[in-house]
Coordinates of C-alpha atoms and ligand atoms in Angstrom, one line a residue:
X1 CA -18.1 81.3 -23.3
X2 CA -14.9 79.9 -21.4
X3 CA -13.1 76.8 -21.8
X4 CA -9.8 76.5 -19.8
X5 CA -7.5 73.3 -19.6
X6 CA -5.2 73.1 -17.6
X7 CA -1.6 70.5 -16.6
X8 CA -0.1 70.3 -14.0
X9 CA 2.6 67.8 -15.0
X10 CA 6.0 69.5 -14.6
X11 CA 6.7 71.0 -17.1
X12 CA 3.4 71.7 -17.7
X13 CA 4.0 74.6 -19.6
X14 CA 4.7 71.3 -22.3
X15 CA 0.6 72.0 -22.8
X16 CA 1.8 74.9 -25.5
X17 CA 3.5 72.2 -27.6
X18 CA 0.2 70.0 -27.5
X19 CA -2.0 72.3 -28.5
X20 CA 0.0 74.6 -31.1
X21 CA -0.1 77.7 -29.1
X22 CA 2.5 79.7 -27.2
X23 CA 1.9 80.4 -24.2
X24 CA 3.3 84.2 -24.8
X25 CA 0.9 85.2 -27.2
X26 CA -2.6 86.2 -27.4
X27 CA -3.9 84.4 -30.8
X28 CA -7.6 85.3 -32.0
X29 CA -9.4 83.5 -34.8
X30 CA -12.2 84.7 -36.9
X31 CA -14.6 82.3 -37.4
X32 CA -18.3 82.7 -39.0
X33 CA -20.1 82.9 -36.3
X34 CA -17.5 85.6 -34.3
X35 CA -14.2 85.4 -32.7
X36 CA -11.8 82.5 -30.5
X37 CA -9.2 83.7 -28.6
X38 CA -6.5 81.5 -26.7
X39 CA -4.5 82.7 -24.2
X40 CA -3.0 81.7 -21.1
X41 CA -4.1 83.3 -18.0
X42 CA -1.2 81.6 -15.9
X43 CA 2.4 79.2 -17.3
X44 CA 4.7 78.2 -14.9
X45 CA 6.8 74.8 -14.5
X46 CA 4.2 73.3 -11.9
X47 CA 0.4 74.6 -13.7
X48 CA -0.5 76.4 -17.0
X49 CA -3.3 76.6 -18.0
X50 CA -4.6 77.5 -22.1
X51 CA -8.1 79.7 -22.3
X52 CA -10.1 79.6 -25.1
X53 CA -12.7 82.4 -25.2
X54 CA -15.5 82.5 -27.6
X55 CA -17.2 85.6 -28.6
X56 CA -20.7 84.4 -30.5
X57 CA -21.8 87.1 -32.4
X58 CA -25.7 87.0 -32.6
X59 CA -25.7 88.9 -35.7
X60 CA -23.5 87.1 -37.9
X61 CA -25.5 84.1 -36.5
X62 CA -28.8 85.5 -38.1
X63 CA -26.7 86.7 -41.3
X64 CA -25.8 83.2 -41.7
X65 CA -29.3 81.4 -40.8
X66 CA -27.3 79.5 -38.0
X67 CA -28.9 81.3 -34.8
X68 CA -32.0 79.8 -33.2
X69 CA -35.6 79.9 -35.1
X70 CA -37.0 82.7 -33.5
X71 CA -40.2 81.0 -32.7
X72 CA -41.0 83.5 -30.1
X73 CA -40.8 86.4 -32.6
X74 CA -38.0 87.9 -34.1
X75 CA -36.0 89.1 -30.9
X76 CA -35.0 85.5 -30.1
X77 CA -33.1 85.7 -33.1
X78 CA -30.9 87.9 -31.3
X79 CA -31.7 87.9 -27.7
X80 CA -30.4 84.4 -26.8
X81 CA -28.0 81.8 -24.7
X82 CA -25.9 81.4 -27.6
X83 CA -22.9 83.7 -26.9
X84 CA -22.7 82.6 -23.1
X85 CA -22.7 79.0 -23.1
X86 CA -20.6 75.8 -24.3
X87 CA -22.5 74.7 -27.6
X88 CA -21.5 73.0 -30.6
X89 CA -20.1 76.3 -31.6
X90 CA -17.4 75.6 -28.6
X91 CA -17.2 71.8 -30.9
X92 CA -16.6 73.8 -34.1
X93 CA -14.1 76.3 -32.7
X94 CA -12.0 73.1 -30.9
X95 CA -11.5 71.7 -34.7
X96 CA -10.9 75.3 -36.2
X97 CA -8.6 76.6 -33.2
X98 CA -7.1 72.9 -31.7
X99 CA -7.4 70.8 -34.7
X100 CA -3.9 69.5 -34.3
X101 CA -4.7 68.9 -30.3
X102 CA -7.6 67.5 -31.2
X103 CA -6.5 65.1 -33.8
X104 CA -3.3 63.8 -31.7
X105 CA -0.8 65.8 -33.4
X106 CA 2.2 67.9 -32.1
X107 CA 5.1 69.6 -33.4
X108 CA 8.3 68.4 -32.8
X109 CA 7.0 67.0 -29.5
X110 CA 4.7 63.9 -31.1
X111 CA 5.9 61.6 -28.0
X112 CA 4.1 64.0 -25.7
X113 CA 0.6 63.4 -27.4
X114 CA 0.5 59.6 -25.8
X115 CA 1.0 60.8 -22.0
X116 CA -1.9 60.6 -19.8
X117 CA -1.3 63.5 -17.7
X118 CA -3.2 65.2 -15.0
X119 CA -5.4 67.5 -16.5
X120 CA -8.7 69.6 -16.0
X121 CA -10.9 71.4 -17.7
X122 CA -13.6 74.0 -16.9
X123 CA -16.7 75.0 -18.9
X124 CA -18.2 78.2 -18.2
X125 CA -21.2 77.6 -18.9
X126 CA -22.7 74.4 -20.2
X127 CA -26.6 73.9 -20.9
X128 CA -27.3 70.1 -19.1
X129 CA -30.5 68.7 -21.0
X130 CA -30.5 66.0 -18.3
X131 CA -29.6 67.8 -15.5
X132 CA -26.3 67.0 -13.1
X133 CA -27.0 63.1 -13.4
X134 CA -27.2 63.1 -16.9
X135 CA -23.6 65.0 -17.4
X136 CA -22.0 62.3 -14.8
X137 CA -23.8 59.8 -17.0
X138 CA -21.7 60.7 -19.6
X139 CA -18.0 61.8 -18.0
X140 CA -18.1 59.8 -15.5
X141 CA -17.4 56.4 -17.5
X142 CA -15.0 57.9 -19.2
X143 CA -13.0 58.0 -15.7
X144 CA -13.4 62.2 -15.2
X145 CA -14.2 63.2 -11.6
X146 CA -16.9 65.9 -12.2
X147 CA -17.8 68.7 -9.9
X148 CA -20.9 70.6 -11.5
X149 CA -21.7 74.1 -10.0
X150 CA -25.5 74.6 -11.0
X151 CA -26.6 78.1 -11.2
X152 CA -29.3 80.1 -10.6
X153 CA -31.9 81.7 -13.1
X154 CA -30.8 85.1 -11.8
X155 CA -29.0 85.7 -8.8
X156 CA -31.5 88.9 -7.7
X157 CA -34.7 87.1 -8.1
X158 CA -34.4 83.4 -6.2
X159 CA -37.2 82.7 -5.8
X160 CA -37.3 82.4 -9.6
X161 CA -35.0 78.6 -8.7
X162 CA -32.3 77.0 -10.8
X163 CA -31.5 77.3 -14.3
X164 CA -30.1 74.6 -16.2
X165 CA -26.5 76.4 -16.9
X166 CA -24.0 74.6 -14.9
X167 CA -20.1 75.2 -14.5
X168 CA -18.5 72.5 -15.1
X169 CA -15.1 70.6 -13.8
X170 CA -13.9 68.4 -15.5
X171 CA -10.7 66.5 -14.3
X172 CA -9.2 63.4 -15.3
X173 CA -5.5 61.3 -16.1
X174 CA -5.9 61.1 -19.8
X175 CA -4.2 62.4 -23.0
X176 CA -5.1 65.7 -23.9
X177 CA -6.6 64.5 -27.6
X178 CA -8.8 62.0 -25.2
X179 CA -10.0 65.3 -22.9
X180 CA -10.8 67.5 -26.1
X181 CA -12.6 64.3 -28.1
X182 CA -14.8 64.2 -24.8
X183 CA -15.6 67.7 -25.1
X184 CA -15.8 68.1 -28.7
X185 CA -18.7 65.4 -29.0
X186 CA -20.1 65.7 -25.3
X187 CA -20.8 69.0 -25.7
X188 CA -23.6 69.5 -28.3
X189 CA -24.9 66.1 -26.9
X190 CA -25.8 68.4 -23.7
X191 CA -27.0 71.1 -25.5
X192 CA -30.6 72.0 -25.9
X193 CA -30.6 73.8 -29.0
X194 CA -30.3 72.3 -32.8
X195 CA -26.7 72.7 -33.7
X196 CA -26.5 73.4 -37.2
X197 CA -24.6 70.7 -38.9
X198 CA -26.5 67.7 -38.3
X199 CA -25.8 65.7 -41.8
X200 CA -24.8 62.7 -43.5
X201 CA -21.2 62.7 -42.8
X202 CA -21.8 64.0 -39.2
X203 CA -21.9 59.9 -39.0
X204 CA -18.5 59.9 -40.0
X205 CA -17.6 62.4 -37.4
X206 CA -19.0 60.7 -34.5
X207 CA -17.7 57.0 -35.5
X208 CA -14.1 58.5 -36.0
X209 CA -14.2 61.0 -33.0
X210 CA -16.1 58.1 -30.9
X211 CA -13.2 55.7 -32.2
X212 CA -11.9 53.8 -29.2
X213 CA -14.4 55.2 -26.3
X214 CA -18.0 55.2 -27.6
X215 CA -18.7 51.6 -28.4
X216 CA -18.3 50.7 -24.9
X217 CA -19.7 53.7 -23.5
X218 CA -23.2 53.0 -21.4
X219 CA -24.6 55.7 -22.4
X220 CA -23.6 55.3 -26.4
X221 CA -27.5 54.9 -27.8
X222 CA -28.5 58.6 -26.1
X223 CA -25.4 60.2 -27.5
X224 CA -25.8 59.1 -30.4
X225 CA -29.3 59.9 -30.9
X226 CA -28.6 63.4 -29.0
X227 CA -25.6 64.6 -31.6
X228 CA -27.2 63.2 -34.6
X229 CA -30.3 65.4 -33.3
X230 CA -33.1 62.6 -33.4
X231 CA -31.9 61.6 -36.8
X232 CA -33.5 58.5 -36.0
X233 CA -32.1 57.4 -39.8
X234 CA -28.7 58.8 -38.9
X235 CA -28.4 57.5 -35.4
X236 CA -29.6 54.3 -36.6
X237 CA -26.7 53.7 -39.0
X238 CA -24.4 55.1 -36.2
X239 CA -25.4 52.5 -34.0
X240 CA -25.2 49.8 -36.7
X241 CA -21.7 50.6 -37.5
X242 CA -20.8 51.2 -33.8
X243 CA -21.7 47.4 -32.9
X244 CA -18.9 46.7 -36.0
X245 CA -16.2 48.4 -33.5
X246 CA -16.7 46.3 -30.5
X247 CA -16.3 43.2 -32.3
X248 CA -13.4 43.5 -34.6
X249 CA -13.9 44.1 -38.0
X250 CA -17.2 41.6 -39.4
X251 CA -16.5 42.8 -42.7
X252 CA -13.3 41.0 -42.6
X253 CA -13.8 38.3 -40.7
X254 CA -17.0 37.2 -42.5
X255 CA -15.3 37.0 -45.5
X256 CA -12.2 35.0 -44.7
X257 CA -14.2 32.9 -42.7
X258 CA -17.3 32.0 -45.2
X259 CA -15.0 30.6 -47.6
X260 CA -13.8 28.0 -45.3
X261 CA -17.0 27.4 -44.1
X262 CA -18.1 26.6 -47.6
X263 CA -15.2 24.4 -48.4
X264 CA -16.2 22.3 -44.8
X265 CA -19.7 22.1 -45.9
X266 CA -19.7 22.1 -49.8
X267 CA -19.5 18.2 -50.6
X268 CA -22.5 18.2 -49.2
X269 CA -24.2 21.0 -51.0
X270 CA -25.8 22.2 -48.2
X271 CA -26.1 25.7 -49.3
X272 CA -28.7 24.7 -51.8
X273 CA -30.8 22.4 -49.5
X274 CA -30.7 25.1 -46.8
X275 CA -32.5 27.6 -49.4
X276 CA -34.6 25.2 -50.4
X277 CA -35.4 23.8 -47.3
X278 CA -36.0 27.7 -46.0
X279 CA -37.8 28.1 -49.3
X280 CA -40.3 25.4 -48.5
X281 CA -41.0 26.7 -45.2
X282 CA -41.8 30.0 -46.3
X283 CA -44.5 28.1 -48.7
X284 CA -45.7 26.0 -45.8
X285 CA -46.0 29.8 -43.8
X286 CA -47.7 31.3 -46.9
X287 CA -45.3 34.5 -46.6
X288 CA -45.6 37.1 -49.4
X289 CA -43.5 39.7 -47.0
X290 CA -40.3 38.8 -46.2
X291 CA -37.5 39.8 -45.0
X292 CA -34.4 38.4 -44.7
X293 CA -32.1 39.1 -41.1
X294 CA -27.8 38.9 -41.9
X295 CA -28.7 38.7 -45.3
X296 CA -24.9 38.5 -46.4
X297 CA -24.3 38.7 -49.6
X298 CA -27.3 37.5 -50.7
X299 CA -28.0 33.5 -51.4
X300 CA -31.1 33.8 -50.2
X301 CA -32.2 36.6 -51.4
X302 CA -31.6 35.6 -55.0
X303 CA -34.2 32.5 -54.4
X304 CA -36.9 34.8 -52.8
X305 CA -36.7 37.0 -56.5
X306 CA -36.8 33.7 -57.9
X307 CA -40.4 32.8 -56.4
X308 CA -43.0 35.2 -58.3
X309 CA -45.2 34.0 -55.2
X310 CA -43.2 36.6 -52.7
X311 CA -43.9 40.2 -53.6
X312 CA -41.8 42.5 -50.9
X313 CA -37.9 41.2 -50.2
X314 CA -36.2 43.0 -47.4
X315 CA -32.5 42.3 -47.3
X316 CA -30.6 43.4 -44.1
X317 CA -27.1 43.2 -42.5
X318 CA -25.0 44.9 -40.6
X319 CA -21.8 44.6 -42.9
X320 CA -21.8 47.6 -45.5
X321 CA -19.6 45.1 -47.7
X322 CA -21.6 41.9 -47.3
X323 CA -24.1 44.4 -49.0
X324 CA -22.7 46.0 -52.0
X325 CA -21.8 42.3 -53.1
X326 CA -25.3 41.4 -52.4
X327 CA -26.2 44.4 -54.6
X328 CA -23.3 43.5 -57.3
X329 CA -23.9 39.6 -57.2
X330 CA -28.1 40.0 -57.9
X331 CA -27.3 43.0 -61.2
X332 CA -29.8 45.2 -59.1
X333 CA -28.7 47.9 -61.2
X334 CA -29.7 46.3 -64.5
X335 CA -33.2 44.6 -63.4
X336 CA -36.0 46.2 -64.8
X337 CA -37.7 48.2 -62.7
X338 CA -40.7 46.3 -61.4
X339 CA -38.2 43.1 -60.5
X340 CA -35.9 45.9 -58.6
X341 CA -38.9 47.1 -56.7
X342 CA -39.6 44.1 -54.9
X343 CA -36.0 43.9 -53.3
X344 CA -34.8 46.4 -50.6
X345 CA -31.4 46.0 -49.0
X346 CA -31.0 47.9 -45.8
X347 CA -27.9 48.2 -43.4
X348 CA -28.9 47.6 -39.5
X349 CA -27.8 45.6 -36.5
X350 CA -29.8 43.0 -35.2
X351 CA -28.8 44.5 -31.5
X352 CA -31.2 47.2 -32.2
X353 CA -35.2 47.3 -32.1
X354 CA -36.1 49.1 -35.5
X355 CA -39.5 50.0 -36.9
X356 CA -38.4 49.1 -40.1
X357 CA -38.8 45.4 -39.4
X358 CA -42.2 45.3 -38.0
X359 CA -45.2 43.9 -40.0
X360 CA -43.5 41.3 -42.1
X361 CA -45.2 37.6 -43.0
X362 CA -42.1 36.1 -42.4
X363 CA -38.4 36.7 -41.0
X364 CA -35.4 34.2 -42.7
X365 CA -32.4 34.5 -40.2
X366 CA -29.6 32.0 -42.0
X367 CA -26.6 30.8 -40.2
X368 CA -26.5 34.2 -38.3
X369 CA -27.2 33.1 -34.4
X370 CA -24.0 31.3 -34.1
X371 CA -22.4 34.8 -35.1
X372 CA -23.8 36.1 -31.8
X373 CA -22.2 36.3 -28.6
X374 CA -24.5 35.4 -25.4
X375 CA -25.4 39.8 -24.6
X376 CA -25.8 39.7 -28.3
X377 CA -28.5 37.0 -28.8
X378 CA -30.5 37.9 -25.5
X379 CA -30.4 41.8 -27.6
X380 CA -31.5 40.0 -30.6
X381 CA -34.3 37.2 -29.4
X382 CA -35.8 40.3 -28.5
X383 CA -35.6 42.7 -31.0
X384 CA -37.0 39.5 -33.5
X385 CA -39.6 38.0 -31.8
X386 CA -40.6 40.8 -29.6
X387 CA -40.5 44.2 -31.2
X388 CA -40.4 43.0 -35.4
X389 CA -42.7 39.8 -34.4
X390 CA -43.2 38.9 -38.0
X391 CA -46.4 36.0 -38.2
X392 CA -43.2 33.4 -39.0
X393 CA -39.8 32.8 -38.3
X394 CA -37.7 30.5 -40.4
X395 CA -34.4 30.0 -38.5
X396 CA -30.7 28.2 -39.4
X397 CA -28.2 27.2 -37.0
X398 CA -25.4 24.4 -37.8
X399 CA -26.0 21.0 -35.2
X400 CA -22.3 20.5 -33.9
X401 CA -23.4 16.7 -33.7
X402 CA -22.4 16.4 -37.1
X403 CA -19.1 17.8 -37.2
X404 CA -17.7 14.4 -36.3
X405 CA -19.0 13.6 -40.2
X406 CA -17.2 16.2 -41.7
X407 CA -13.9 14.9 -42.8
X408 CA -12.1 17.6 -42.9
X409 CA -13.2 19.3 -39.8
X410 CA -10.5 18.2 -37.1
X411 CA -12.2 17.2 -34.2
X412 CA -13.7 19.4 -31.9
X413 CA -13.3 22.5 -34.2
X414 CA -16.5 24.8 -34.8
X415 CA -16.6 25.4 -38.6
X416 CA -16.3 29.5 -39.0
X417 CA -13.3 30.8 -36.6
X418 CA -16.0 34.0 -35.9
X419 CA -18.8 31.4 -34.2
X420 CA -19.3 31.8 -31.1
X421 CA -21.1 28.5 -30.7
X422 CA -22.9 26.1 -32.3
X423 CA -25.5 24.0 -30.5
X424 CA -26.2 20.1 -30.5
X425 CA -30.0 19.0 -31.3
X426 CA -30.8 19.2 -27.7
X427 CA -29.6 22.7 -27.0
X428 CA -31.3 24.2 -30.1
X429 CA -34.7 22.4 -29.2
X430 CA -34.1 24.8 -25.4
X431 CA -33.3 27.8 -27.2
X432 CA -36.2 27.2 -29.4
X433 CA -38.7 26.1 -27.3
X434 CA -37.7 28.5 -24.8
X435 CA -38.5 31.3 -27.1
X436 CA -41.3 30.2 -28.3
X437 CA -43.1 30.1 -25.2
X438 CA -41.9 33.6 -24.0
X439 CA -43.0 35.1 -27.0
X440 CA -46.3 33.2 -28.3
X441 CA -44.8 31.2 -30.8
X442 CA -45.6 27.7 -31.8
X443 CA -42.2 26.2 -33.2
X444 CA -41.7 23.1 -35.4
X445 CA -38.0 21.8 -35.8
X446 CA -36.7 20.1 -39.2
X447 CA -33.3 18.8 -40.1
X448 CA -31.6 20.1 -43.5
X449 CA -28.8 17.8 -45.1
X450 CA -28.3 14.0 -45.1
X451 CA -29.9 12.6 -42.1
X452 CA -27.7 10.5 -40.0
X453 CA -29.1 8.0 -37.6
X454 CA -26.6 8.8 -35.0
X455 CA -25.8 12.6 -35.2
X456 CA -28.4 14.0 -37.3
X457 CA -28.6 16.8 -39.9
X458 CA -25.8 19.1 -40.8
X459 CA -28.2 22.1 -40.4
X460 CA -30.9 22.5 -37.9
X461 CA -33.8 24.6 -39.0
X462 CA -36.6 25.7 -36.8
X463 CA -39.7 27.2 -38.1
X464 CA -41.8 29.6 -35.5
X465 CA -45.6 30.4 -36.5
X466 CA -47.0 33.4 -34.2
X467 CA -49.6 31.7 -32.3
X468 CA -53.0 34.1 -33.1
X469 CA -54.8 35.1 -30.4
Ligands
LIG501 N1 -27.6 34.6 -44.2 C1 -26.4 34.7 -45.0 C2 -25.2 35.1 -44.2 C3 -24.8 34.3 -43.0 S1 -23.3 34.9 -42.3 C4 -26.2 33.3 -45.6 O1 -26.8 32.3 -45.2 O2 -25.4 33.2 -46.5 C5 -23.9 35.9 -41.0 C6 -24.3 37.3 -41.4 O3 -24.8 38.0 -40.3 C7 -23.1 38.2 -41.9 O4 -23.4 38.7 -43.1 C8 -23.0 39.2 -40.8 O5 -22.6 40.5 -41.3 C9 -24.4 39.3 -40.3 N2 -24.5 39.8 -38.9 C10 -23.7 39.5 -37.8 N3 -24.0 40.2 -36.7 C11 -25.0 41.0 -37.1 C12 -25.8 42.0 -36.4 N4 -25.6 42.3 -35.2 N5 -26.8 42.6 -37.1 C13 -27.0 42.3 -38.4 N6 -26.3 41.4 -39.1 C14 -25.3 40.8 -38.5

């Protein structure tokens, strides 16, 4: 297996500071599953190019139970693709062999590691799960011109047609940490075969490798369900945490945010009548099964373990913080156990469908729609009332109308810097009725707060009943 790179950006022979290595030396590294060399086959001003050779060792990979499962009998063990082509191996030795590359780091030369310079890379060979279109799915948003060389199954017998081994160019005008991330996560993601280190903290690695490129990337949902291996649980929280990086931090902004909120809306106490209002419609729904969408930190929760008449309490949100308060506010840890049971608080983005939200009596979604940007709440109408379509829907959204009434609100300002609207009376009865009709709802709309003949409630609520059919 054969990874070169190479610069041409005079003098390109700079690539030996970049990635650690002279360009006068051969350098081999043992590693657990066989060798990595790096050399360079050519370094002059105008091209030089770095080769990093990987020699799999089959054995060591059935010493160490890393190797394929043999399901065809023991010779696959041994007999396999492994040595030849780009796998997560090729990943592992990039972080052993390039770590400081591949982290951004360089020797006396750190101004070099920001400059987007013409450079290529070729993989000799790379497995394509996917096929061509698949692996200019994945480079070719990330601005690489790709020129894929399939090959054949074996070059004596044609008839037997094309193999899925491809050798791959890669080139592009990027920093050479940007050209090694690509490679280091793309790789396994085209890879057929199990890589070995699929685990909790190969979250971690994605998110911090993926930092900067993979929240926008189109194809960001198969990636991350390809290198967490069907992790479904893994790729999940991936996802969940992904959505975080494209809007800047929630954790944060939620938290400076609500407390102004509150101090807007507090003479009021709408907090309270907003549970109990949500509370009564639950009753009015019958809901024993509930669970509980941007759950924050918990207000409503604590009402639902209040009410002996609800017996399963999911709580979920996409902030990890909003959580752990939720988890620290309600003592979870010293409820006895039969009270704890009842309550399960689960981190997830609304942006996703999930299986873990189906089959509920009835969905609570408080003061979270306004949070939503327009992609964001088209994602989300349907993951709700499409995929989760819980029998009821009990849903709070503030009515701008009433701003006017809130003194010290100045005028025309929404009430939480991080919404991204909030409707008038009118505009929520569209939204609402809209939905309902797409989805077989029936919907009912109430006002929470002090009624005021001109503007209305502070808080709109509408409350969706599945219609049965
Ligand atoms: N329902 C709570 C919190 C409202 S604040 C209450 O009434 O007090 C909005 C909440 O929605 C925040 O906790 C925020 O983290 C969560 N949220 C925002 N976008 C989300 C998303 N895409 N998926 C899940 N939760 C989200």
């Amino acid at each position: 297996m054969l990874l070169t790179i190479t610069s041409t950006n005079a003098p390109a022979t700079d690539l030996g500071y970049l990635l650690h290595k002279n360009p006068s030396r051969l350098q081999s590294f043992p590693l657990s599953f066989g060798q990595a060399h790096v050399f360079y086959p050519e370094a002059t001003n105008e091209r030089c190019t770095a080769a990093l050779l990987l020699d799999v060792d089959p054995v060591a990979l059935v010493r160490n139970r890393r190797g394929p499962a043999g399901e065809g009998g023991t010779l696959d063990q041994y007999v396999n693709d492994r040595p030849y082509v780009a796998s997560s191996f090729l990943s592992v030795a990039i972080a052993r062999v390039l770590g400081s590359a591949l982290a951004g780091r360089s020797k006396g030369r750190t101004e070099l590691t920001e400059v987007r310079m013409p450079l290529e890379a070729k993989i000799s060979v790379l497995p394509c799960r996917g096929g061509e279109a698949f692996l200019r799915r994945l480079f070719e948003p990330l601005g690489y011109e790709v020129i894929a060389k399939g090959n054949e199954l074996d070059e004596k017998f044609p008839e037997w047609g094309a193999s899925s081994y491809y050798t791959v160019e890669l080139r592009g005008h990027v920093r050479l940490q940007d050209l090694l991330t690509h490679i280091y996560v793309l790789i396994p993601v085209l890879d057929n075969e199990k890589h070995y280190w699929v685990g909790d903290d190969e979250v971690e690695k994605l998110l911090r490798h993926g930092s900067g490129w993979l929240a926008a990337h189109p194809e960001k949902e198969e990636i991350t369900k390809r290198y967490l291996k069907y992790r479904r649980d893994l790729a999940r929280e991936a996802l969940a945490r992904l959505v975080d990086e494209e809007s800047p931090d929630p954790d944060l902004t939620e938290k400076a945010h609500n407390t102004e909120e509150e101090a807007i809306e507090r003479p009021l106490n709408l907090n309270e009548q907003r549970i109990n209002a949500v509370m009564a419609a639950l009753k009015s729904c019958g809901a024993k099964r509930v669970v509980d969408l941007g759950c924050g930190e918990g207000k409503l929760l604590r009402a639902l373990l209040e009410d002996r008449s609800i017996d399963e309490i999911v709580g979920l949100d996409v902030s990890y913080r909003a959580l752990q308060i939720a988890q620290d506010r309600l003592r979870l840890d010293r409820m006895p156990t039969r009270q704890r049971e009842r309550l399960k608080l689960i981190q997830g983005s609304l942006m996703y469908r999930d299986k873990r939200l189906a089959g509920y009596d009835a969905a609570t979604v408080i003061e979270v729609i306004e949070h939503l940007d327009q992609p964001r709440l088209t994602a989300f109408e349907r993951v709700l009332f499409e995929f989760a379509k819980p029998a009821a829907v009990v849903l709070t959204t503030p009515n701008v109308e009433y701003n006017a009434r809130f003194e010290t609100l100045p005028a025309g300002k929404l009430r939480h810097k991080d919404h991204r609207f909030e409707w008038t009376r009118e505009q929520f009865k569209d939204w609402s009725d809209g939905i309902a009709k797409q989805h077989g709802y029936e919907v009912r709309l109430l006002p929470v707060g002090p009624e005021d003949p001109l503007v209305g409630a502070p808080t709109q609520m509408a409350v969706f009943n599945l219609i049965q059919s």
